[in-house]
Tab-separated table of C-alpha atoms and ligand atoms in Angstrom:
chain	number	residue	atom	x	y	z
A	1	UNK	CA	0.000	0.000	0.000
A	2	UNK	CA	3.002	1.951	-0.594
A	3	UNK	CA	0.874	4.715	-2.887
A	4	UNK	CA	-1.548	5.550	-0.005
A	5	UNK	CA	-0.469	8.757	2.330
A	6	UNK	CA	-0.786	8.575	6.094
A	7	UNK	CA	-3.955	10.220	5.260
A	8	UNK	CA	-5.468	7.834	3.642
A	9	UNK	CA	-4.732	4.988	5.505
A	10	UNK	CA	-6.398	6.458	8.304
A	11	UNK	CA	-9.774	7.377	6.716
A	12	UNK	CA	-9.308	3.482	5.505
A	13	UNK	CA	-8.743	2.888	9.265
A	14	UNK	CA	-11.882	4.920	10.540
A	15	UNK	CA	-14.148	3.687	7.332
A	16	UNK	CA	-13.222	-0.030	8.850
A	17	UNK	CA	-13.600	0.987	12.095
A	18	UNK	CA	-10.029	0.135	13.001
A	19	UNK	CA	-9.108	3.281	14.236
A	20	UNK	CA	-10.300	5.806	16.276
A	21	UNK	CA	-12.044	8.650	14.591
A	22	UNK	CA	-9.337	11.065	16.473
A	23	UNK	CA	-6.826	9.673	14.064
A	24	UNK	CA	-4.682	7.913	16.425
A	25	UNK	CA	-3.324	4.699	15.905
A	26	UNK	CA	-1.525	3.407	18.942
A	27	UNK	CA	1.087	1.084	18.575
A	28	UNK	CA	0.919	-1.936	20.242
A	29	UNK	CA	4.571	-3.228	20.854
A	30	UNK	CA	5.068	-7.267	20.744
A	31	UNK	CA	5.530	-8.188	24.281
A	32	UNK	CA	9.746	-8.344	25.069
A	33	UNK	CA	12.008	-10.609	23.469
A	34	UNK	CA	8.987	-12.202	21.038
A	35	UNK	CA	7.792	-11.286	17.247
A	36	UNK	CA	4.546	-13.011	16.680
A	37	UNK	CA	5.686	-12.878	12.873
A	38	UNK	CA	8.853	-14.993	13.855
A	39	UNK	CA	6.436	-17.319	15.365
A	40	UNK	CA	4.907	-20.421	14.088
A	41	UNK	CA	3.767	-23.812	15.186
A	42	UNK	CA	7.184	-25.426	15.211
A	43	UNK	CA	7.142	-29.009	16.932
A	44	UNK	CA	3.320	-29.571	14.833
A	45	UNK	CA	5.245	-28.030	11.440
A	46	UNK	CA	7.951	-30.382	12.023
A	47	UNK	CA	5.632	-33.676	12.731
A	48	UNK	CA	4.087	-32.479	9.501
A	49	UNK	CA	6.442	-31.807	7.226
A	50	UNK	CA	7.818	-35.344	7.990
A	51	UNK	CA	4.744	-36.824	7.213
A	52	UNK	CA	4.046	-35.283	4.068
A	53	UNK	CA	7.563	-36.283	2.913
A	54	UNK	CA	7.221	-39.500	3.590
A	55	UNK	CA	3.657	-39.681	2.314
A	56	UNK	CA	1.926	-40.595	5.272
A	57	UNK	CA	-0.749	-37.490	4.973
A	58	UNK	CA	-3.550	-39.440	2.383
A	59	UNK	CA	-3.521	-42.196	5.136
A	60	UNK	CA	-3.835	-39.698	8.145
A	61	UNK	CA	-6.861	-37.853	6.187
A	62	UNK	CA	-8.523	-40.947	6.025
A	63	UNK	CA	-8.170	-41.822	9.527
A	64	UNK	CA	-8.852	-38.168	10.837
A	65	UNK	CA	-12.028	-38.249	8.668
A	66	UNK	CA	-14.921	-39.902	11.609
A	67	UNK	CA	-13.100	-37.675	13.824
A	68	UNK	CA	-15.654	-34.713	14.335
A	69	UNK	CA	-17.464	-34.248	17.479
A	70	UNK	CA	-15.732	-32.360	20.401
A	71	UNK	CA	-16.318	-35.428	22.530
A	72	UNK	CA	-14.934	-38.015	19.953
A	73	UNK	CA	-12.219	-39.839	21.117
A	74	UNK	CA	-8.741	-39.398	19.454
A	75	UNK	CA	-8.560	-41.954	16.048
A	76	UNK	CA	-6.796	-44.973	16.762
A	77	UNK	CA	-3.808	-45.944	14.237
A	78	UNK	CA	-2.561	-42.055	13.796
A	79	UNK	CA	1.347	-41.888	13.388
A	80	UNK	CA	3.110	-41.569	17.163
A	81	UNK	CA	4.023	-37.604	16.777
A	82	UNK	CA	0.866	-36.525	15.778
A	83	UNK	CA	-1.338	-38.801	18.282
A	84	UNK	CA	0.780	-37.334	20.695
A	85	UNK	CA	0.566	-33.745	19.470
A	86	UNK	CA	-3.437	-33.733	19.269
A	87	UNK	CA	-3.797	-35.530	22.522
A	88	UNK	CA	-2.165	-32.630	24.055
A	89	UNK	CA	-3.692	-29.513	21.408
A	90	UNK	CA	-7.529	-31.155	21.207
A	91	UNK	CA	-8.321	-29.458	25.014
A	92	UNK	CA	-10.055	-25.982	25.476
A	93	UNK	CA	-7.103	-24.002	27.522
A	94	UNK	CA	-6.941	-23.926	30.997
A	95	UNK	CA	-7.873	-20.022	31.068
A	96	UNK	CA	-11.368	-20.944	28.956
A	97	UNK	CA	-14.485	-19.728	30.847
A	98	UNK	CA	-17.453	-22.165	29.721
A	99	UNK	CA	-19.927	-19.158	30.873
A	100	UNK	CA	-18.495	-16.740	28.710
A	101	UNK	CA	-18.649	-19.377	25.665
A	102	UNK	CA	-22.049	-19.835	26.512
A	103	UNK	CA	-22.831	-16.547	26.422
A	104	UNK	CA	-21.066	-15.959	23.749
A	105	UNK	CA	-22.632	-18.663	21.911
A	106	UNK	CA	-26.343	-16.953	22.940
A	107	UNK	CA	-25.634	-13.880	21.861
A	108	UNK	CA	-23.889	-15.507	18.301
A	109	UNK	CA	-27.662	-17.217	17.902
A	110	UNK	CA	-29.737	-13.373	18.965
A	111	UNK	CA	-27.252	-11.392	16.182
A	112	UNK	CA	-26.675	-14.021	13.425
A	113	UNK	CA	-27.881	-11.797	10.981
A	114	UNK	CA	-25.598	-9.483	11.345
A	115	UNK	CA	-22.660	-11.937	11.729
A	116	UNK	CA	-23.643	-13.374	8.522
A	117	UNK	CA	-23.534	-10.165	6.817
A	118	UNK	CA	-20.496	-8.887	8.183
A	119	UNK	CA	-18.142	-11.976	7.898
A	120	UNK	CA	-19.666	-12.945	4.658
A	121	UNK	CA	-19.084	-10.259	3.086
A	122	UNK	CA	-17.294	-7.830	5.337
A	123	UNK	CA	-14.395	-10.331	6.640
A	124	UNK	CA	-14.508	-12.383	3.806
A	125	UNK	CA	-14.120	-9.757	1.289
A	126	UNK	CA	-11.503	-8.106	3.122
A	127	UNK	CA	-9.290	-11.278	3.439
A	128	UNK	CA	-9.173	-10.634	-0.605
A	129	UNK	CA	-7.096	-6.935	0.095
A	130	UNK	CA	-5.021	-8.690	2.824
A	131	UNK	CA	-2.297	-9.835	-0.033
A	132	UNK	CA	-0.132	-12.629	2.293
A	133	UNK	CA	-3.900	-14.453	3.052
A	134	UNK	CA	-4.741	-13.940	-0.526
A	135	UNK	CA	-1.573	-14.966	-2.083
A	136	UNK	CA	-1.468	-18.057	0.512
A	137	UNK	CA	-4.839	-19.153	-0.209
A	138	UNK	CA	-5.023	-18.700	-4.349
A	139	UNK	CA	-1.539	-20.746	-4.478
A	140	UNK	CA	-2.443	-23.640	-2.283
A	141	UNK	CA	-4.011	-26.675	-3.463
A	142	UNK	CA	-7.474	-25.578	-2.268
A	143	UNK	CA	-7.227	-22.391	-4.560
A	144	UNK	CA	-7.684	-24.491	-7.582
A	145	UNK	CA	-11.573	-24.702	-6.190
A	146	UNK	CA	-11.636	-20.999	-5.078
A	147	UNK	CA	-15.871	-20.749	-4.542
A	148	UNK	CA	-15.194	-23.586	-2.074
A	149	UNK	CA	-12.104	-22.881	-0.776
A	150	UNK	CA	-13.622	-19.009	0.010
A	151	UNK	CA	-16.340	-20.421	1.173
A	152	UNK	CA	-15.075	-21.904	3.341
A	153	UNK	CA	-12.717	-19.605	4.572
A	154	UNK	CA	-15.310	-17.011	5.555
A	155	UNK	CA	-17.815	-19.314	7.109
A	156	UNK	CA	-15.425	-20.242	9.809
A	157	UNK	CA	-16.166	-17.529	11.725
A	158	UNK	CA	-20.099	-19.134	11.320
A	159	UNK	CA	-19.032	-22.530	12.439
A	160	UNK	CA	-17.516	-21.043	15.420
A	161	UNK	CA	-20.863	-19.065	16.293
A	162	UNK	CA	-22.760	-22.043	16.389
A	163	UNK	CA	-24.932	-22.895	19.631
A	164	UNK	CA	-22.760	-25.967	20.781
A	165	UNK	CA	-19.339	-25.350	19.128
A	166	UNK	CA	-17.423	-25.455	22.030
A	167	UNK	CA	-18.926	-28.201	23.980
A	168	UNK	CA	-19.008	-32.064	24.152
A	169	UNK	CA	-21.122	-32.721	21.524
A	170	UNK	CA	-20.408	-29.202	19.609
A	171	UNK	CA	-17.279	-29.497	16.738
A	172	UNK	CA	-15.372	-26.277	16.857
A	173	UNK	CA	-12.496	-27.690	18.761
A	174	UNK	CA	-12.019	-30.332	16.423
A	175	UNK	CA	-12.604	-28.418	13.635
A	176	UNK	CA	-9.490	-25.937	14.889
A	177	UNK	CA	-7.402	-28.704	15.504
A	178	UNK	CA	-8.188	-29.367	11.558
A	179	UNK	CA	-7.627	-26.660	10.702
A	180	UNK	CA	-3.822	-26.095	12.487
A	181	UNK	CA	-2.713	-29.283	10.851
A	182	UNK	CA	-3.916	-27.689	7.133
A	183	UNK	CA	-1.875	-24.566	8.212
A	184	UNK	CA	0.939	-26.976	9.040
A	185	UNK	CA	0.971	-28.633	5.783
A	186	UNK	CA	0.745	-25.237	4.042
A	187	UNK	CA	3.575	-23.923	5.914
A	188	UNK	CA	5.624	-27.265	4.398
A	189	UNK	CA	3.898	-27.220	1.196
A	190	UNK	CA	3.727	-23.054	-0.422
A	191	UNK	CA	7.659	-22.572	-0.148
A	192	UNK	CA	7.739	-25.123	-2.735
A	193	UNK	CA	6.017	-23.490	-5.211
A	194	UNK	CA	7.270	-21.288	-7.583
A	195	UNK	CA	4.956	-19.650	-7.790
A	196	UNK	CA	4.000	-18.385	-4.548
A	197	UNK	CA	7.408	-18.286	-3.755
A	198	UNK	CA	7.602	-15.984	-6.838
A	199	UNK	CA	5.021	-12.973	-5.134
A	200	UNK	CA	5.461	-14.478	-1.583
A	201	UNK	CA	7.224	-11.897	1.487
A	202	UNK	CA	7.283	-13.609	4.210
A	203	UNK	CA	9.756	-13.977	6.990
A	204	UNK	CA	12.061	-16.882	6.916
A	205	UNK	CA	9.794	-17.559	3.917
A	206	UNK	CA	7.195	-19.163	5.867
A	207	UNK	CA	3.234	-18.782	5.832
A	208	UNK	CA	0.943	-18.326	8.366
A	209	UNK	CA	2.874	-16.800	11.315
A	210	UNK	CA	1.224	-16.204	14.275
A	211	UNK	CA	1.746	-12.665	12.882
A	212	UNK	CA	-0.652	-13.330	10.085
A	213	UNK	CA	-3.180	-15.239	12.164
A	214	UNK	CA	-3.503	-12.379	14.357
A	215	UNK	CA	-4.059	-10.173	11.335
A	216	UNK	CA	-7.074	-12.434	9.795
A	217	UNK	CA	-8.818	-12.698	13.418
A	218	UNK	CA	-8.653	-8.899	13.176
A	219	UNK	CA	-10.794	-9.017	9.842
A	220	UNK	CA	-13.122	-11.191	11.571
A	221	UNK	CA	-13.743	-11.030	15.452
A	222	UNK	CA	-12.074	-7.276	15.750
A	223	UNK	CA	-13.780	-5.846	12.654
A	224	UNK	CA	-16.969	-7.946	13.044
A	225	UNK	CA	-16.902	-5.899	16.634
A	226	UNK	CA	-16.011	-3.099	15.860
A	227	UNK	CA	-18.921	-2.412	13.022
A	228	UNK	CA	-21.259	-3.682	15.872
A	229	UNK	CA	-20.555	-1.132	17.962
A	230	UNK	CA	-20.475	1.560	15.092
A	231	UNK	CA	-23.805	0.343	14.170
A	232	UNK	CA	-25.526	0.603	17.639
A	233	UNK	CA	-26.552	-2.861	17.883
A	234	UNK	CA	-27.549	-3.339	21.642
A	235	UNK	CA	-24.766	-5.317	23.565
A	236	UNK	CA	-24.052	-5.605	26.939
A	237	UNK	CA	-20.254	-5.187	28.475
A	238	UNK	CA	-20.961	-9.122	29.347
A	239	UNK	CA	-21.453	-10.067	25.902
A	240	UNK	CA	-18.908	-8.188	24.015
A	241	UNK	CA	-15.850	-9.447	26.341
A	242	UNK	CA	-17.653	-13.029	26.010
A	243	UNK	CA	-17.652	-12.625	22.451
A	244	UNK	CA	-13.901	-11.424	22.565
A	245	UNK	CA	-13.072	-14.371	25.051
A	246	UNK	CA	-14.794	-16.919	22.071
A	247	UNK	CA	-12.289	-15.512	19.575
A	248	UNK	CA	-9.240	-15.764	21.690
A	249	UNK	CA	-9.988	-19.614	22.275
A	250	UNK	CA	-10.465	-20.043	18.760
A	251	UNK	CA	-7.534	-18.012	17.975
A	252	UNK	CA	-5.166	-20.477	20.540
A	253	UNK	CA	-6.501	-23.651	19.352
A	254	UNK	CA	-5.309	-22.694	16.289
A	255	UNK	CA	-1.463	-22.512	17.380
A	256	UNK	CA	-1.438	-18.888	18.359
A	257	UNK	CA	0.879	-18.347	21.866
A	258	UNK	CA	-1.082	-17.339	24.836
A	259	UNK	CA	1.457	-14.155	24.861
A	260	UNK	CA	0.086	-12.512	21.887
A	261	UNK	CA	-3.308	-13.027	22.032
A	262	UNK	CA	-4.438	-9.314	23.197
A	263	UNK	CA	-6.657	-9.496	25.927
A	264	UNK	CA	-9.193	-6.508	25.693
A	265	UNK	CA	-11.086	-5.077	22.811
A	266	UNK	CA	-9.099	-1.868	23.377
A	267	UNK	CA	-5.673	-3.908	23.005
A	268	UNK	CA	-7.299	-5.524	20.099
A	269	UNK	CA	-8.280	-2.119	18.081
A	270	UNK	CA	-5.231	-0.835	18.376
A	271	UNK	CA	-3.275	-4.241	17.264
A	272	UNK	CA	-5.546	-3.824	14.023
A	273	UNK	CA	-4.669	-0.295	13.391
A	274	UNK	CA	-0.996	-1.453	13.723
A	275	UNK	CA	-0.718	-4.907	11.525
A	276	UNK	CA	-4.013	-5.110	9.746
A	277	UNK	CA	-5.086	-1.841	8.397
A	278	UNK	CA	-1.520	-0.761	7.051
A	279	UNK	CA	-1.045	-4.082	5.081
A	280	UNK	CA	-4.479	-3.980	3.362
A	281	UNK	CA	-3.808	-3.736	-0.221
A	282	UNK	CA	-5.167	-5.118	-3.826
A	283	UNK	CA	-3.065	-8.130	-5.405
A	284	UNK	CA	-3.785	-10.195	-8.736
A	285	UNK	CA	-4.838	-13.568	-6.451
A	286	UNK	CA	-7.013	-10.809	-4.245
A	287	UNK	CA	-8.807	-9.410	-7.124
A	288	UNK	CA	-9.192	-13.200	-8.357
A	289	UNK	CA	-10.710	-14.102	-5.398
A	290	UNK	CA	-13.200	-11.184	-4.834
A	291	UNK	CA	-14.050	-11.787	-8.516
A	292	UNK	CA	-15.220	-15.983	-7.168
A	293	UNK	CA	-16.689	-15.002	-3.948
A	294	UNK	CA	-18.927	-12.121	-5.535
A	295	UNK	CA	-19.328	-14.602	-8.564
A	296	UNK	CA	-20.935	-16.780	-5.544
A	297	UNK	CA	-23.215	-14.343	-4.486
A	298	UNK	CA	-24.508	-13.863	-7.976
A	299	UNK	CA	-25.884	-17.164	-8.545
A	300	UNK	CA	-28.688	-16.838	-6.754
A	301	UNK	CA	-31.382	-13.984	-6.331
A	302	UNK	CA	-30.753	-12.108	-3.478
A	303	UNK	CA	-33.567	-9.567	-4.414
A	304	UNK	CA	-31.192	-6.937	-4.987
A	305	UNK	CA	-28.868	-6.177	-7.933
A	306	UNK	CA	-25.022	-6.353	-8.676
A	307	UNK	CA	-25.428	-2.748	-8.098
A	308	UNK	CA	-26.705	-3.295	-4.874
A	309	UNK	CA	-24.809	-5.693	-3.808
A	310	UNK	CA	-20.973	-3.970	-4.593
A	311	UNK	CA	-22.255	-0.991	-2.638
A	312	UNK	CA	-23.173	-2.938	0.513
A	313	UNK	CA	-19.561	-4.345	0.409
A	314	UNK	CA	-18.326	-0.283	-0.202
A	315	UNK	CA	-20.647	0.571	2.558
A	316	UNK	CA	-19.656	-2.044	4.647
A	317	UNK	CA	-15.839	-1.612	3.987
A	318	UNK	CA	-14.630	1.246	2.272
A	319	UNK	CA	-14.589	2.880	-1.067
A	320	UNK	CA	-11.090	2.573	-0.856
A	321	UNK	CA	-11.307	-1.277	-1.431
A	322	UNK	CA	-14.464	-0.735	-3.436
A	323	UNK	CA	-12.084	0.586	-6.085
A	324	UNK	CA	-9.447	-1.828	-5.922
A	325	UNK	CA	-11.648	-4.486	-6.627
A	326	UNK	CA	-13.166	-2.469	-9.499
A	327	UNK	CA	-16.748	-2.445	-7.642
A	328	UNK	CA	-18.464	-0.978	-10.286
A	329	UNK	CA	-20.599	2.342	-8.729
A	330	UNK	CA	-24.506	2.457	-7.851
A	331	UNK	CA	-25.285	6.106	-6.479
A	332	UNK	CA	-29.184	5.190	-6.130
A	333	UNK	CA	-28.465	1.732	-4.300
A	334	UNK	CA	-25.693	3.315	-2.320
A	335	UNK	CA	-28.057	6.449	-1.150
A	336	UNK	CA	-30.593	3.231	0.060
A	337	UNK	CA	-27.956	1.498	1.631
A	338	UNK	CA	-26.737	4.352	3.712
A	339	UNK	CA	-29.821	5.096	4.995
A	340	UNK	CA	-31.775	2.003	4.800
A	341	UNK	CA	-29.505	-0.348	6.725
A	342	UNK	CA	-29.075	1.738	9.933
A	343	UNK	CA	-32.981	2.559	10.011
A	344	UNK	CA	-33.008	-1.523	9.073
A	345	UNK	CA	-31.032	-2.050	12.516
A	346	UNK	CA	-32.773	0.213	14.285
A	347	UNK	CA	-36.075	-1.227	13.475
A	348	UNK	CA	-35.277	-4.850	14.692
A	349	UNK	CA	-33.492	-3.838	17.515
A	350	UNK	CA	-36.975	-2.097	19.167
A	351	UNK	CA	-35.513	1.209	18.582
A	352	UNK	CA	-37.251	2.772	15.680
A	353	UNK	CA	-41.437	2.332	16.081
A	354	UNK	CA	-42.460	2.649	12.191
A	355	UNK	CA	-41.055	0.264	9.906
A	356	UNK	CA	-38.556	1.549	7.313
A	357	UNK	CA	-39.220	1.668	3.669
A	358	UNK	CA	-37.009	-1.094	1.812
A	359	UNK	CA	-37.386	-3.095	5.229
A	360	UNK	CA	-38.511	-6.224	3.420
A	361	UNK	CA	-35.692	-5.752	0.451
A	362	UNK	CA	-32.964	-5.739	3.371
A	363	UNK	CA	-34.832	-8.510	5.098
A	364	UNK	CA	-34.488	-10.631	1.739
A	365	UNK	CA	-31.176	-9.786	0.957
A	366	UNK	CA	-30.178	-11.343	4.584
A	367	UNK	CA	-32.162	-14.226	4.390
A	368	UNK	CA	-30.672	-14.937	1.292
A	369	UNK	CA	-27.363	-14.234	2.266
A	370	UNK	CA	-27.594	-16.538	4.858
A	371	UNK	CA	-29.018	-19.995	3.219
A	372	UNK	CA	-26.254	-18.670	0.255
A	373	UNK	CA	-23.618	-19.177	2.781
A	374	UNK	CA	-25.134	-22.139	4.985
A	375	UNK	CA	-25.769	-24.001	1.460
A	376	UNK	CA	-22.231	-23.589	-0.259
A	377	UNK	CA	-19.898	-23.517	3.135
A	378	UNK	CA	-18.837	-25.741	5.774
A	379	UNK	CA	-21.685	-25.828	8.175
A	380	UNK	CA	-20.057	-28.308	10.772
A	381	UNK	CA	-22.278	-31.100	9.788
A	382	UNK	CA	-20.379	-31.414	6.539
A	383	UNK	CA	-17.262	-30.205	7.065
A	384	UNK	CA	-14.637	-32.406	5.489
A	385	UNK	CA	-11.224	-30.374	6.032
A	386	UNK	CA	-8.495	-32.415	4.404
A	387	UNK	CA	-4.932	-31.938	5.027
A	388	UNK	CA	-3.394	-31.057	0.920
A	389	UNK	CA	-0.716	-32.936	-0.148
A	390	UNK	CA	0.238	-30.258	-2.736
A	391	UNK	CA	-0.379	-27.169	-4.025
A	392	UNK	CA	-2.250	-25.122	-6.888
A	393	UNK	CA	-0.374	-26.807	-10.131
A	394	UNK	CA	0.016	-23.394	-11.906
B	401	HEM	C1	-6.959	-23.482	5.413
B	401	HEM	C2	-9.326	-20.848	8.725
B	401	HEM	C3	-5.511	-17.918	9.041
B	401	HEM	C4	-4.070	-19.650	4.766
B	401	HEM	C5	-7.878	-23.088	6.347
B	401	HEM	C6	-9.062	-23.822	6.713
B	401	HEM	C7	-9.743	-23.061	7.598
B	401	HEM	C8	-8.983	-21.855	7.841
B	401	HEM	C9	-11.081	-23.397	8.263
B	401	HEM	C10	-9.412	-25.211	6.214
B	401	HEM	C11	-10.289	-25.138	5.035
B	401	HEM	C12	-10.510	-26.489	4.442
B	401	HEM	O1	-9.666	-26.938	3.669
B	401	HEM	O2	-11.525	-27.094	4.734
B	401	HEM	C13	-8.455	-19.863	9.159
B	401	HEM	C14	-8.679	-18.971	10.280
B	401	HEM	C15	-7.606	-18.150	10.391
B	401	HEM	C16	-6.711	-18.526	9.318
B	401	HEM	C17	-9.928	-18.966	11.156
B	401	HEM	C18	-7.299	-17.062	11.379
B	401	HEM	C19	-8.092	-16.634	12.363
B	401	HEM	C20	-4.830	-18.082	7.869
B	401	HEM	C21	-3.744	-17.255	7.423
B	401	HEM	C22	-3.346	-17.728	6.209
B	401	HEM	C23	-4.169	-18.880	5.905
B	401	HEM	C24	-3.180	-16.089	8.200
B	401	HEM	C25	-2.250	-17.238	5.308
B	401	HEM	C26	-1.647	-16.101	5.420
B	401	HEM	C27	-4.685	-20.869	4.591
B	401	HEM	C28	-4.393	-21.793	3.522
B	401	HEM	C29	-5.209	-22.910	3.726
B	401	HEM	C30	-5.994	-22.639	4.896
B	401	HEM	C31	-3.383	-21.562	2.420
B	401	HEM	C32	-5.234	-24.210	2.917
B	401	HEM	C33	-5.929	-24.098	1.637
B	401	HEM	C34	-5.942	-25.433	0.914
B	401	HEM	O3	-6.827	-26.225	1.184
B	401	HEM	O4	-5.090	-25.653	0.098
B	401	HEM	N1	-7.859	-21.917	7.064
B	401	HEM	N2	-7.255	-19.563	8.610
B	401	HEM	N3	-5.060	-19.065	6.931
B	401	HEM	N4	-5.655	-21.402	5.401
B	401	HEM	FE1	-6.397	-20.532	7.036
């Protein structure tokens, strides 16, 4: 994002809700003597790299496939390092509060339709401008299938909001367990592909730090928050630290240290400002993958048009990234979005006693949205996440 002034960056900031509308980013330093982006999973990474080169990975897919409930015990025959691995990774930490999940979980059912919005196509069109995610994600194998693949991707944050996902008979622990050994692979797999290696920056040369996790919570749980609050959806203190705490369980069982997890929304923001909204920036695989995950939404009716629909995503995150993704304009859909979707919230929150006009168009749109995304992407009845044994041929 070299070409954008300091200027810029923060009205990008503010339109995101990253930043405070004073203008201030704080920095966040990394806590002394550790870089989260010289972090990454290494005794798992090891365990997998070994087992890819020695082509154990189709068998361990097979065997991790019945393994899906929270409460399902550990699949017998799994290679010694990685039995012992999961037997010690497949636990909710000791610092997990089963109230707050719970909670968290409750209020996840009482908003969903504003979570489904905003992750489908706030977080997960954002993750198209974040260039390392983007880059990672086009080159691997799953980018060869990039409706599924981004389907995927941006329902996780749905899988994790479901009622039960963190208890016995829930999946969301197993389904982050998954989901570290994928990231495992990939962090074996991407440095040995030209191409990626050809557009790739990473540190040591190595995807997915903890670095780079931290920055794609941000585009979900800390920007999915932060529009919340912007918005004026009613939320108690209670449920907006439970629905932190959620994310920060989620954000550990997938291999992030303890250390750099940040603990309050406030610490969160301003991690954002610092390593999310500076790096946000258009790339070919980005624009590729906007292109298939609006493609998605077009093919069904969501009672609204194209036009419609790329102003919701400016509205919703900036015309800053509206442009880079050559969001073509809509000045009579975006005058209805701006002022139909607050009076929209307003309305089903209680607060607003006549019902807006295009109500019922918004109301469509959502419901839409939603059986779009529950139809296509991982609900955690059919998730299958398989650990690649490659990576995007060319
Ligand atoms: C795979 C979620 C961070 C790159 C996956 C999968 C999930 C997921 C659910 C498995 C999908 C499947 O195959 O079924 C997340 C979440 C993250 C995160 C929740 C952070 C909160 C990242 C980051 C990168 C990344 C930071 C790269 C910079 C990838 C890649 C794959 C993958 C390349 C494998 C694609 C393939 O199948 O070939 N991720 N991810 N992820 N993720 Fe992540």
């Amino acid at each position: 994002m070299s070409d954008l002034s300091r200027r810029n960056l923060l009205s990008l900031g503010v339109a995101l809700g990253l930043v405070g509308v004073t203008g201030v980013a704080p920095a966040l330093a990394a806590p002394a003597g550790a870089d989260p982006w010289w972090a990454w999973d290494d005794e798992l990474d090891q365990v997998m790299a070994t087992l890819l080169d020695t082509g154990q990975v189709p068998a361990v897919n097979t065997a991790l496939r019945p393994w899906v409930n929270n409460n399902h015990a550990l699949p017998t025959g799994l290679p010694t390092a990685l039995a012992t691995h999961l037997q010690h990774a497949n636990a909710l930490p000791a610092w997990a509060d089963r109230a707050k999940l719970r909670l968290a979980a409750d209020f996840n059912r009482r908003k969903d339709t504003y979570l489904f919005m905003l992750y489908g196509l706030g977080s997960g069109i954002m993750s198209t401008v974040i260039p390392r995610e983007a880059k990672s994600v086009y080159w691997s194998a799953g980018g060869a299938d990039m409706q599924d693949r981004a389907a995927k991707t941006f329902t996780f944050g749905y899988d994790l909001s479901e009622l039960n996902a963190f208890e016995p008979g829930g999946q969301f622990v197993v389904t982050a367990n998954k989901t570290r050994l994928v990231h495992a692979a990939v962090r074996h797999l991407l440095p040995q592909s030209p191409h990626w290696s050809a557009v790739a920056d990473e540190q040591n040369g190595i995807p997915i730090s903890n670095g780079d996790i931290l920055v794609t919570f941000h585009s979900l749980g800390t920007f999915v928050h932060r529009k919340l609050v912007e918005w004026r959806v009613p939320m108690t203190a209670a449920e907006e630290d439970a629905f932190l705490h959620m994310w920060k369980v989620a954000i550990h069982l997938l291999g992030v240290r303890d250390e750099f997890i940040p603990q309050t929304w406030a610490a969160a923001d301003a991690q954002a400002a610092r390593v999310l909204t500076p790096i946000l920036a258009p790339s070919f695989e980005g624009r590729e993958l906007a292109e298939d995950l609006l493609g998605l939404t077009a093919q069904i009716d969501l009672g609204v048009t194209r036009g419609f629909l790329n102003e919701f995503v400016r509205y919703v995150l900036s015309d800053a990234i509206g442009d880079w993704l050559g969001l073509r304009r809509d000045l009579a859909a975006a005058a209805l979005v701006r002022t139909g979707w607050p009076a929209y919230i307003a309305f089903r929150e209680g607060l607003l006693p006549v019902m807006p006009v295009g109500f019922y168009m918004f109301d469509q749109f959502i419901r839409a949205l939603a059986m779009l995304f529950l139809n296509n992407a991982s609900s955690p009845t059919t998730t299958v996440i398989t650990i690649p044994t490659g990576n995007r041929p060319g």
